[in-house]
Short mmCIF file of C-alpha atoms in Angstrom, two decimals:
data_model
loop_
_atom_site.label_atom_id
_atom_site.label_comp_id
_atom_site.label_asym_id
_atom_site.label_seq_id
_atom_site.Cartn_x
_atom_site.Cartn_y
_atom_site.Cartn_z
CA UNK X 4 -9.17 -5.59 -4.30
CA UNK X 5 -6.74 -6.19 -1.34
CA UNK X 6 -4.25 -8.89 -1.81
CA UNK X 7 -3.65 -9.98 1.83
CA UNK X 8 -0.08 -10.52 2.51
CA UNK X 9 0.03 -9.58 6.63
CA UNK X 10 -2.65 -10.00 9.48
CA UNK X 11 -5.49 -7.57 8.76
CA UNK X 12 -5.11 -3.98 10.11
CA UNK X 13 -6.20 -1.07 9.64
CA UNK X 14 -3.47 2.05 9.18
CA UNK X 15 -3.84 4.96 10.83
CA UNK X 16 -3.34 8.46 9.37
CA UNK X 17 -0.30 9.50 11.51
CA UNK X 18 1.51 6.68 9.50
CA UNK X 19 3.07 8.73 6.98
CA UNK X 20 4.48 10.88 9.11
CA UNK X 21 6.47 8.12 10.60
CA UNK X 22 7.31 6.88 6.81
CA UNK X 23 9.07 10.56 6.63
CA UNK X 24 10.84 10.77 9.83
CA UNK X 25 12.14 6.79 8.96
CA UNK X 26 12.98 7.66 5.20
CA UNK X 27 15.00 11.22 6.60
CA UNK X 28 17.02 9.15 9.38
CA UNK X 29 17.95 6.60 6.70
CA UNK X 30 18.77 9.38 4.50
CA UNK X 31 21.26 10.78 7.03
CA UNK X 32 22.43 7.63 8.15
CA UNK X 33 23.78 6.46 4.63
CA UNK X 34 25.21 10.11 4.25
CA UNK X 35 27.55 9.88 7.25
CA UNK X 36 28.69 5.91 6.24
CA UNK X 37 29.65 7.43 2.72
CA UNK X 38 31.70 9.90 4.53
CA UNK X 39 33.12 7.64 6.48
CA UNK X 40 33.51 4.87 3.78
CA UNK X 41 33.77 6.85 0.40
CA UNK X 42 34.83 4.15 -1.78
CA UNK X 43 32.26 1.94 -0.42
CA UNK X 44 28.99 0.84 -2.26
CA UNK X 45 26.38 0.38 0.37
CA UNK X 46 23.49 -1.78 -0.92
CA UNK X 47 20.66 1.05 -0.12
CA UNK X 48 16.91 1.10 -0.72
CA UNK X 49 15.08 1.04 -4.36
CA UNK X 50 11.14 1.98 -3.17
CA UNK X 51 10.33 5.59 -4.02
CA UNK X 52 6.41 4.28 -2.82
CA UNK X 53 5.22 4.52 0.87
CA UNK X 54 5.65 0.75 1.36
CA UNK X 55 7.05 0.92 4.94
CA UNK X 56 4.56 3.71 6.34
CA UNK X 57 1.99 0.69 6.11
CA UNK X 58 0.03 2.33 3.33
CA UNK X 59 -2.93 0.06 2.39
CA UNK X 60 -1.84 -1.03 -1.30
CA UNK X 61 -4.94 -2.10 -4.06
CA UNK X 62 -5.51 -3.51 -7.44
CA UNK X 63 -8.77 -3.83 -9.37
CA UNK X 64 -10.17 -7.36 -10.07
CA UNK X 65 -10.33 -8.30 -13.99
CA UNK X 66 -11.27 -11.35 -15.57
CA UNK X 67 -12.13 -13.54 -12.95
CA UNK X 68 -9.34 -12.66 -11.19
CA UNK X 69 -9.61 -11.68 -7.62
CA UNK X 70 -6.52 -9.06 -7.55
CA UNK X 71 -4.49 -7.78 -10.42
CA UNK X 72 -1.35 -7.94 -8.31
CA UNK X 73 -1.89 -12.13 -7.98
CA UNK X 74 -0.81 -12.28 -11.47
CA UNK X 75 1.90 -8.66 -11.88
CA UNK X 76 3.24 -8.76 -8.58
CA UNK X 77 6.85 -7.21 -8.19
CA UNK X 78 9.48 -9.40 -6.60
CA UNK X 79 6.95 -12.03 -5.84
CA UNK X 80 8.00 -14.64 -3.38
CA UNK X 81 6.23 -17.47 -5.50
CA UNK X 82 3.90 -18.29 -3.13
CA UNK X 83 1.04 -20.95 -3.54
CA UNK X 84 -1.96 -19.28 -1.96
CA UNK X 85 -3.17 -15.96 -1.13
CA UNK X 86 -5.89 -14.38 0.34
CA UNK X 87 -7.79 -11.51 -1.62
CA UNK X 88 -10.56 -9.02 0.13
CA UNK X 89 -12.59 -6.37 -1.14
CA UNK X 90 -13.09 -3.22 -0.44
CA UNK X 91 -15.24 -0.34 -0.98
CA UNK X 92 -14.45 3.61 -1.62
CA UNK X 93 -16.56 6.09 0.43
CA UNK X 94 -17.12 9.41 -0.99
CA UNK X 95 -15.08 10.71 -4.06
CA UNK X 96 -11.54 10.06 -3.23
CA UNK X 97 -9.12 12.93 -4.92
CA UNK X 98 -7.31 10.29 -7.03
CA UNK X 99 -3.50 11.05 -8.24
CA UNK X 100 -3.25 9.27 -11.48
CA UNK X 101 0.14 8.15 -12.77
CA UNK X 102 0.32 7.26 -16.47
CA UNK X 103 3.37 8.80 -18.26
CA UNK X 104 6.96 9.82 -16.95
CA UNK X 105 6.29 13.41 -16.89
CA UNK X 106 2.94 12.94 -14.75
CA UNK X 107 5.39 11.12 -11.67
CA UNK X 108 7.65 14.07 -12.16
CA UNK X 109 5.04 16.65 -11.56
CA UNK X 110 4.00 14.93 -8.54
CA UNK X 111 8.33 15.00 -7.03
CA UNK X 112 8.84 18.71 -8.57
CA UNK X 113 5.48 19.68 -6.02
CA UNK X 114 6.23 17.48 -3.15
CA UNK X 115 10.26 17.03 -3.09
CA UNK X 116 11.76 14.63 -0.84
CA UNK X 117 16.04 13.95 -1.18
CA UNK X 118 17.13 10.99 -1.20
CA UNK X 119 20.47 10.92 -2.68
CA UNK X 120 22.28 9.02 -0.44
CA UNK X 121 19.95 6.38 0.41
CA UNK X 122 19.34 5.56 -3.55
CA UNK X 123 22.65 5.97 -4.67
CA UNK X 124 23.59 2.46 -4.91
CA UNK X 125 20.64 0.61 -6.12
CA UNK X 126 19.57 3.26 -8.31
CA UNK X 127 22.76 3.72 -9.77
CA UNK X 128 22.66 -0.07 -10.80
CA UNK X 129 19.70 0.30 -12.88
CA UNK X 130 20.43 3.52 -14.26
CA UNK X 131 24.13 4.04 -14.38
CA UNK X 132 24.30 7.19 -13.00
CA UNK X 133 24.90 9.28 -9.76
CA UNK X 134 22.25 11.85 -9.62
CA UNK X 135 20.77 14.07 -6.98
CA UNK X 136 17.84 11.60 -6.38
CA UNK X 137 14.37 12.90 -5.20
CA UNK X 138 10.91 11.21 -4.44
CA UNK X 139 7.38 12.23 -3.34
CA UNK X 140 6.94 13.35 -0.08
CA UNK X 141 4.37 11.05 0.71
CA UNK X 142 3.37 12.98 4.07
CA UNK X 143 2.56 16.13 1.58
CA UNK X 144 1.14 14.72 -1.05
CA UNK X 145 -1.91 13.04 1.26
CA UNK X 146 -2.73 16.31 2.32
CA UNK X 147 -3.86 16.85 -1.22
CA UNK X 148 -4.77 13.51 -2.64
CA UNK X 149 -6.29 10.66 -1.01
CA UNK X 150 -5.01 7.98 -3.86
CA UNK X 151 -1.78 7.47 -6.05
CA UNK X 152 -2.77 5.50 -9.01
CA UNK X 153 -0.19 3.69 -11.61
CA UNK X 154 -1.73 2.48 -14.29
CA UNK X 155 0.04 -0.15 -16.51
CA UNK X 156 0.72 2.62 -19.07
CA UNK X 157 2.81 4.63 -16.30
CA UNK X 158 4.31 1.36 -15.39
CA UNK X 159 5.70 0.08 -18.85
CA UNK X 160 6.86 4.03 -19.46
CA UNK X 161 8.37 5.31 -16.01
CA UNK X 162 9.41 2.10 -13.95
CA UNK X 163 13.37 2.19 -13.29
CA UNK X 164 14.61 5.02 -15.25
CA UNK X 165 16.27 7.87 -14.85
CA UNK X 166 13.68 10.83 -15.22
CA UNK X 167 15.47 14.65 -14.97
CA UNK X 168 13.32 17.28 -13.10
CA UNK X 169 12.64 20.74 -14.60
CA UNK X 170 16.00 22.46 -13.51
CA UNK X 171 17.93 19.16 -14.90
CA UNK X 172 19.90 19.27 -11.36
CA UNK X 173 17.92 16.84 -9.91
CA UNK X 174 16.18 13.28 -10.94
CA UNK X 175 13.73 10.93 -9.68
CA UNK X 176 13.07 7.36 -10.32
CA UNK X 177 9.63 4.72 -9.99
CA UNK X 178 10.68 2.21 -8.00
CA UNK X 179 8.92 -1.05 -6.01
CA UNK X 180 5.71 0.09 -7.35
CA UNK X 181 3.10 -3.07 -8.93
CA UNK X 182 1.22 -2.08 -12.19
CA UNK X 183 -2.49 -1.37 -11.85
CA UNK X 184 -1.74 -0.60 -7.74
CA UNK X 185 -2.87 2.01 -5.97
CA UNK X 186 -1.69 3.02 -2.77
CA UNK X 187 -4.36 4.67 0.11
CA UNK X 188 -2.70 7.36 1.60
CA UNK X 189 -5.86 8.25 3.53
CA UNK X 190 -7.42 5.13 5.24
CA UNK X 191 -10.87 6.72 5.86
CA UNK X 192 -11.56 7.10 1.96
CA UNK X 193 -11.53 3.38 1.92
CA UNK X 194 -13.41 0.09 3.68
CA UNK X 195 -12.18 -2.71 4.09
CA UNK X 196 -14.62 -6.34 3.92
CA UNK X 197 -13.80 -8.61 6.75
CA UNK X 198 -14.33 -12.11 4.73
CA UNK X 199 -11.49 -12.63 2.85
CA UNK X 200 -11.28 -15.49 -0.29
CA UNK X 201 -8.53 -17.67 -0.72
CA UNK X 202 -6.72 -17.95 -4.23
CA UNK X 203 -4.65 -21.03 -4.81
CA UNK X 204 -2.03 -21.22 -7.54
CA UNK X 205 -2.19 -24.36 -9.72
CA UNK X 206 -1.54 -25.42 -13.07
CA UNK X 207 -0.29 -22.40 -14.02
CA UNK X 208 -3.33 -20.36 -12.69
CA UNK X 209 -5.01 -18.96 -10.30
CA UNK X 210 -8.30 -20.47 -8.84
CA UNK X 211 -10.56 -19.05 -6.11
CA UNK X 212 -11.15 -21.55 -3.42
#
């Protein structure tokens, strides 16, 4: 299920190319302010997910719950009411399925993206350390997999710490990802219903409308 949080639209498939060429400039952009500033501490950015390359983002309904994410959303703004649509998977999508540490560090030591610069900061604040940082790139990895999947499993074990790579010179860290979500990297594996239902948060619950 799709917990609405924007106007409905539909991304198109040259968006995570633009997520690249955005997350690169930023990357060189914090690199020459460090150089210029070397004692300064630059709040940077803590996602290692796709969440600005507007990547369609999922969780499954449970319970009589519409979304998953209503009730485990990251950095929730608190809000009262949401609206929650479903959607429908064409085909077989090739599904990347992230349940354990080592399973998000196979997917960065096959599709490397450095980030050092732009993570130092906020990564260094929940880890403690200063490490050559790396994260999926997202751009490569859709050419493979339709889906990225964390389950609650991979987000209890991996979320916000340090996890070394295979030559122990470089690190990557799960960040700004909600448990249970998956995020679509292809939009034509997935459908979208038009007729969304509104949730409303009362008494300490959520009730469909």
């Amino acid at each position: 299920m799709w917990l609405e949080s924007t106007a409905p639209y539909r991304p198109d498939s040259s968006s995570l190319d633009e997520w690249r060429t955005k997350t690169l400039e930023s990357e060189l952009r914090f690199r020459d302010h460090r150089s210029a500033y070397p004692e300064s501490r630059l709040s940077g950015e803590w996602w290692s997910t796709p969440v600005s390359g507007n990547t369609l983002t999922t969780t499954r309904t449970r319970n009589g719950i519409g979304a998953l994410e209503l009730l485990m959303e990251e950095d929730s703004d608190g809000g009262g009411e949401a609206r929650v649509r479903p959607v429908h998977v064409r085909n077989s999508p090739r599904v990347y399925e992230i349940s354990t540490p080592q399973e998000w560090a196979n997917l960065v030591e096959r599709y490397p993206l450095a980030v050092p610069e732009s993570r130092r900061s906020d990564w260094f604040e929940t880890t403690g350390k200063y490490r050559n940082w790396f994260i999926p790139d997202w751009a490569a990895v859709a050419e493979d997999y339709d889906p990225a999947h964390l389950g609650l499993h991979g987000y209890l074990t991996t979320l916000g710490i340090a996890i070394s790579l295979s030559d122990n010179k470089r690190s990557t860290l799960l960040g700004g990802w909600d448990p249970d979500a998956t995020f679509w990297l292809d939009p034509n594996v997935i459908e979208i219903d038009d007729e969304p239902t509104l949730w409303r948060h009362t008494d300490e619950r959520w009730e469909r409308t």
